[in-house]
Short mmCIF file of C-alpha atoms and ligand atoms in Angstrom, two decimals:
data_model
loop_
_atom_site.label_atom_id
_atom_site.label_comp_id
_atom_site.label_asym_id
_atom_site.label_seq_id
_atom_site.Cartn_x
_atom_site.Cartn_y
_atom_site.Cartn_z
CA MET A 1427 66.91 108.55 97.63
CA SER A 1428 69.44 108.87 100.58
CA LYS A 1429 73.07 108.09 100.65
CA GLU A 1430 72.23 106.06 103.62
CA ARG A 1431 70.74 103.81 101.08
CA LEU A 1432 73.37 103.48 99.11
CA LYS A 1433 75.69 102.52 102.37
CA ASP A 1434 73.26 100.20 103.69
CA ALA A 1435 73.44 97.92 100.12
CA VAL A 1436 77.78 97.93 100.45
CA ARG A 1437 78.22 94.12 101.98
CA ASN A 1438 80.97 93.99 104.89
CA ILE A 1439 83.24 90.61 104.55
CA PRO A 1440 85.23 90.58 107.22
CA ASP A 1441 88.89 88.97 106.76
CA PHE A 1442 88.75 88.88 103.39
CA PRO A 1443 91.02 88.20 101.16
CA THR A 1444 93.50 87.66 104.08
CA PRO A 1445 92.76 87.99 107.84
CA GLY A 1446 91.85 91.79 109.33
CA ILE A 1447 90.94 92.81 106.32
CA GLN A 1448 87.36 94.57 106.24
CA PHE A 1449 86.03 94.01 102.71
CA LYS A 1450 83.94 96.31 100.87
CA ASP A 1451 81.90 94.51 98.75
CA LEU A 1452 80.35 96.92 96.35
CA THR A 1453 77.93 94.31 94.03
CA THR A 1454 74.97 93.55 96.53
CA LEU A 1455 74.26 97.53 95.62
CA LEU A 1456 75.64 97.08 91.61
CA LYS A 1457 72.54 94.86 91.34
CA GLN A 1458 69.65 96.63 92.46
CA PRO A 1459 68.64 98.58 89.49
CA ASP A 1460 67.46 102.70 91.38
CA LEU A 1461 71.11 102.00 93.41
CA LEU A 1462 73.15 101.95 90.35
CA ARG A 1463 71.54 104.61 88.43
CA GLU A 1464 71.50 106.18 91.40
CA LEU A 1465 75.40 105.67 91.49
CA SER A 1466 75.83 106.89 88.08
CA ASP A 1467 73.24 110.14 88.22
CA ILE A 1468 75.13 110.88 91.80
CA LEU A 1469 78.52 110.52 89.13
CA TYR A 1470 76.97 112.54 86.65
CA GLU A 1471 76.40 115.41 88.68
CA THR A 1472 79.33 115.68 90.28
CA TYR A 1473 81.30 115.71 87.15
CA ARG A 1474 78.95 116.73 83.55
CA ASP A 1475 80.59 120.51 83.63
CA LYS A 1476 83.85 119.83 84.12
CA GLY A 1477 85.12 119.73 80.75
CA ILE A 1478 86.22 115.72 81.33
CA THR A 1479 87.48 114.43 77.66
CA LYS A 1480 88.85 111.04 79.11
CA VAL A 1481 87.52 108.59 82.29
CA VAL A 1482 90.59 106.70 83.12
CA GLY A 1483 89.22 103.31 85.16
CA ILE A 1484 91.73 100.82 87.45
CA GLU A 1485 91.35 97.55 86.56
CA SER A 1486 89.57 96.30 87.29
CA ARG A 1487 86.98 97.67 89.52
CA GLY A 1488 87.47 100.99 88.26
CA PHE A 1489 86.18 99.18 84.87
CA ILE A 1490 82.66 99.57 86.39
CA MET A 1491 81.58 103.30 86.73
CA GLY A 1492 84.45 104.20 84.55
CA PRO A 1493 83.08 104.03 81.47
CA ILE A 1494 79.07 104.54 82.89
CA LEU A 1495 80.25 107.87 83.60
CA ALA A 1496 82.42 108.41 80.40
CA THR A 1497 79.34 107.79 78.11
CA ARG A 1498 76.97 110.28 80.21
CA ILE A 1499 79.54 112.72 80.68
CA GLY A 1500 80.48 112.23 76.67
CA ALA A 1501 83.92 111.40 77.44
CA GLY A 1502 86.74 108.32 76.25
CA PHE A 1503 87.25 105.72 78.53
CA VAL A 1504 90.93 104.77 79.17
CA PRO A 1505 91.38 101.40 81.17
CA ILE A 1506 95.03 101.34 83.55
CA ARG A 1507 96.20 97.79 83.63
CA LYS A 1508 97.98 95.04 85.49
CA PRO A 1509 101.27 93.87 83.83
CA GLY A 1510 101.18 92.41 80.24
CA LYS A 1511 97.79 92.98 79.22
CA LEU A 1512 97.47 96.05 77.03
CA PRO A 1513 98.38 95.06 74.09
CA ALA A 1514 100.74 98.30 71.90
CA ASP A 1515 103.06 100.43 73.25
CA THR A 1516 102.56 101.24 77.30
CA ILE A 1517 104.15 103.24 80.23
CA GLN A 1518 104.59 101.91 83.72
CA ILE A 1519 104.91 102.42 87.03
CA SER A 1520 105.67 100.24 90.05
CA TYR A 1521 104.86 100.91 93.58
CA ASP A 1522 104.43 99.70 97.65
CA LYS A 1523 101.96 97.30 98.99
CA GLU A 1524 101.65 96.30 102.20
CA TYR A 1525 104.05 93.42 101.06
CA GLY A 1526 106.00 93.89 98.22
CA LYS A 1527 105.48 95.97 94.94
CA ASP A 1528 102.49 96.39 92.26
CA THR A 1529 103.34 97.80 88.71
CA ILE A 1530 100.04 99.28 86.19
CA GLN A 1531 100.27 100.08 82.72
CA ILE A 1532 98.77 102.86 80.48
CA HIS A 1533 98.84 102.89 76.59
CA ARG A 1534 101.68 105.65 75.95
CA ASP A 1535 98.86 107.22 73.07
CA ALA A 1536 96.18 106.89 75.82
CA ILE A 1537 95.45 110.66 76.55
CA SER A 1538 97.15 114.15 75.51
CA PRO A 1539 98.03 117.15 76.81
CA GLU A 1540 94.53 118.56 75.55
CA ASP A 1541 92.93 116.73 77.90
CA ILE A 1542 90.90 116.62 81.15
CA VAL A 1543 91.23 113.06 82.94
CA LEU A 1544 89.38 111.97 85.72
CA ILE A 1545 90.60 108.69 87.09
CA HIS A 1546 88.14 106.06 88.93
CA ASP A 1547 88.55 103.45 91.30
CA ASP A 1548 85.66 101.92 93.67
CA LEU A 1549 87.38 102.24 97.00
CA LEU A 1550 90.34 104.32 98.42
CA ALA A 1551 91.85 102.33 100.76
CA THR A 1552 95.86 103.51 101.74
CA GLY A 1553 95.83 105.53 98.12
CA GLY A 1554 98.89 103.73 96.98
CA THR A 1555 97.05 102.62 93.72
CA MET A 1556 95.36 105.74 92.71
CA ARG A 1557 98.76 107.32 93.50
CA ALA A 1558 100.48 105.72 91.07
CA ALA A 1559 97.58 106.00 88.47
CA TYR A 1560 97.60 109.67 89.45
CA ASP A 1561 101.60 109.97 88.90
CA LEU A 1562 101.16 107.94 85.81
CA VAL A 1563 98.21 110.08 83.88
CA LYS A 1564 101.03 113.29 85.58
CA THR A 1565 103.09 111.89 82.82
CA PHE A 1566 100.68 112.90 80.25
CA SER A 1567 100.65 116.74 81.66
CA PRO A 1568 96.91 116.43 80.91
CA ARG A 1569 94.79 120.41 81.37
CA ASP A 1570 93.81 119.06 84.35
CA ILE A 1571 93.40 115.84 86.78
CA TYR A 1572 90.21 114.66 89.21
CA VAL A 1573 90.54 111.43 91.27
CA SER A 1574 86.91 109.99 92.16
CA PHE A 1575 85.87 106.97 94.37
CA ILE A 1576 82.66 105.55 95.03
CA VAL A 1577 83.50 104.88 98.58
CA GLU A 1578 86.48 106.08 101.13
CA LEU A 1579 87.51 104.08 104.12
CA ALA A 1580 88.18 107.52 106.18
CA GLY A 1581 90.05 105.40 109.08
CA LEU A 1582 92.96 104.82 106.36
CA ASP A 1583 93.20 108.34 106.17
CA GLY A 1584 94.21 107.42 101.69
CA ARG A 1585 94.18 111.44 101.05
CA LYS A 1586 96.98 112.11 102.95
CA VAL A 1587 100.06 110.63 99.93
CA PHE A 1588 98.01 113.30 97.51
CA GLU A 1589 99.20 117.07 97.54
CA PRO A 1590 96.98 119.31 99.40
CA GLY A 1591 94.38 120.75 96.26
CA THR A 1592 93.99 117.68 94.13
CA LYS A 1593 90.85 117.31 93.31
CA ILE A 1594 89.32 114.11 95.40
CA ASP A 1595 85.70 112.91 95.70
CA SER A 1596 84.39 110.10 97.33
CA ILE A 1597 80.51 109.24 97.40
CA LEU A 1598 80.46 107.09 100.55
CA GLN A 1599 82.78 107.79 103.31
CA MET A 1600 82.64 104.28 105.55
P1 LIG B 288 94.83 100.74 97.94
O1 LIG B 288 95.83 101.07 97.20
O2 LIG B 288 95.29 101.08 99.48
O3 LIG B 288 94.33 102.47 98.49
O4 LIG B 288 93.67 100.11 98.19
C1 LIG B 288 93.15 100.42 96.84
C2 LIG B 288 92.20 99.01 96.04
O5 LIG B 288 92.68 97.99 96.45
C3 LIG B 288 91.00 99.32 95.10
O6 LIG B 288 90.88 98.98 93.90
C4 LIG B 288 90.39 98.29 95.80
O7 LIG B 288 88.87 97.61 94.81
C5 LIG B 288 91.37 97.33 96.99
N1 LIG B 288 90.90 97.40 97.91
C6 LIG B 288 91.60 97.98 99.51
N2 LIG B 288 90.90 97.61 100.29
C7 LIG B 288 89.78 96.93 100.41
C8 LIG B 288 88.62 97.09 100.90
N3 LIG B 288 88.63 97.16 102.43
N4 LIG B 288 87.51 96.47 100.32
C9 LIG B 288 87.22 96.40 99.06
N5 LIG B 288 88.27 97.10 97.93
C10 LIG B 288 89.77 97.06 99.16
#
């Protein structure tokens, strides 16, 4: 199957949630069994041999393919959540958004220095969210960190917020 079929299945919603945003809706891809399987297979083939022990998913759309991938590569799953959602002791990071600030949290006992971590989210736009998640995971000093997206909005050049050499992969560039 070609990536064009996956790309074609992503629905573009103009001006959602605010004017000027071209929202990439993946639900039109995910609801198709053969395309969901293909997406899962691509992620599996990309990460199967990296020794990854924890997949970290960013709330909330990182919670869709994150656990599917974790199951297939034999890793655990760890959620990064918005404030006030995780019940035990957390560490957090705040970051600048286009308007105002945002904060994300992770359980303090979620990752150990022996882990090899993959952080997954559905989409790379400006990169602010993933950069914050990356910095949060880095505080655990894991053996290695990989970064994975389904869609990369190439025009926004979100990769520029990461240091050169960061292991970033996206499946579909739009
Ligand atoms: P950013 O921090 O700018 O890279 O934004 C990434 C986060 O916002 C991801 O969790 C995406 O789910 C969401 N997001 C940002 N822009 C879009 C878009 N155009 N379409 C769909 N989701 C988006």
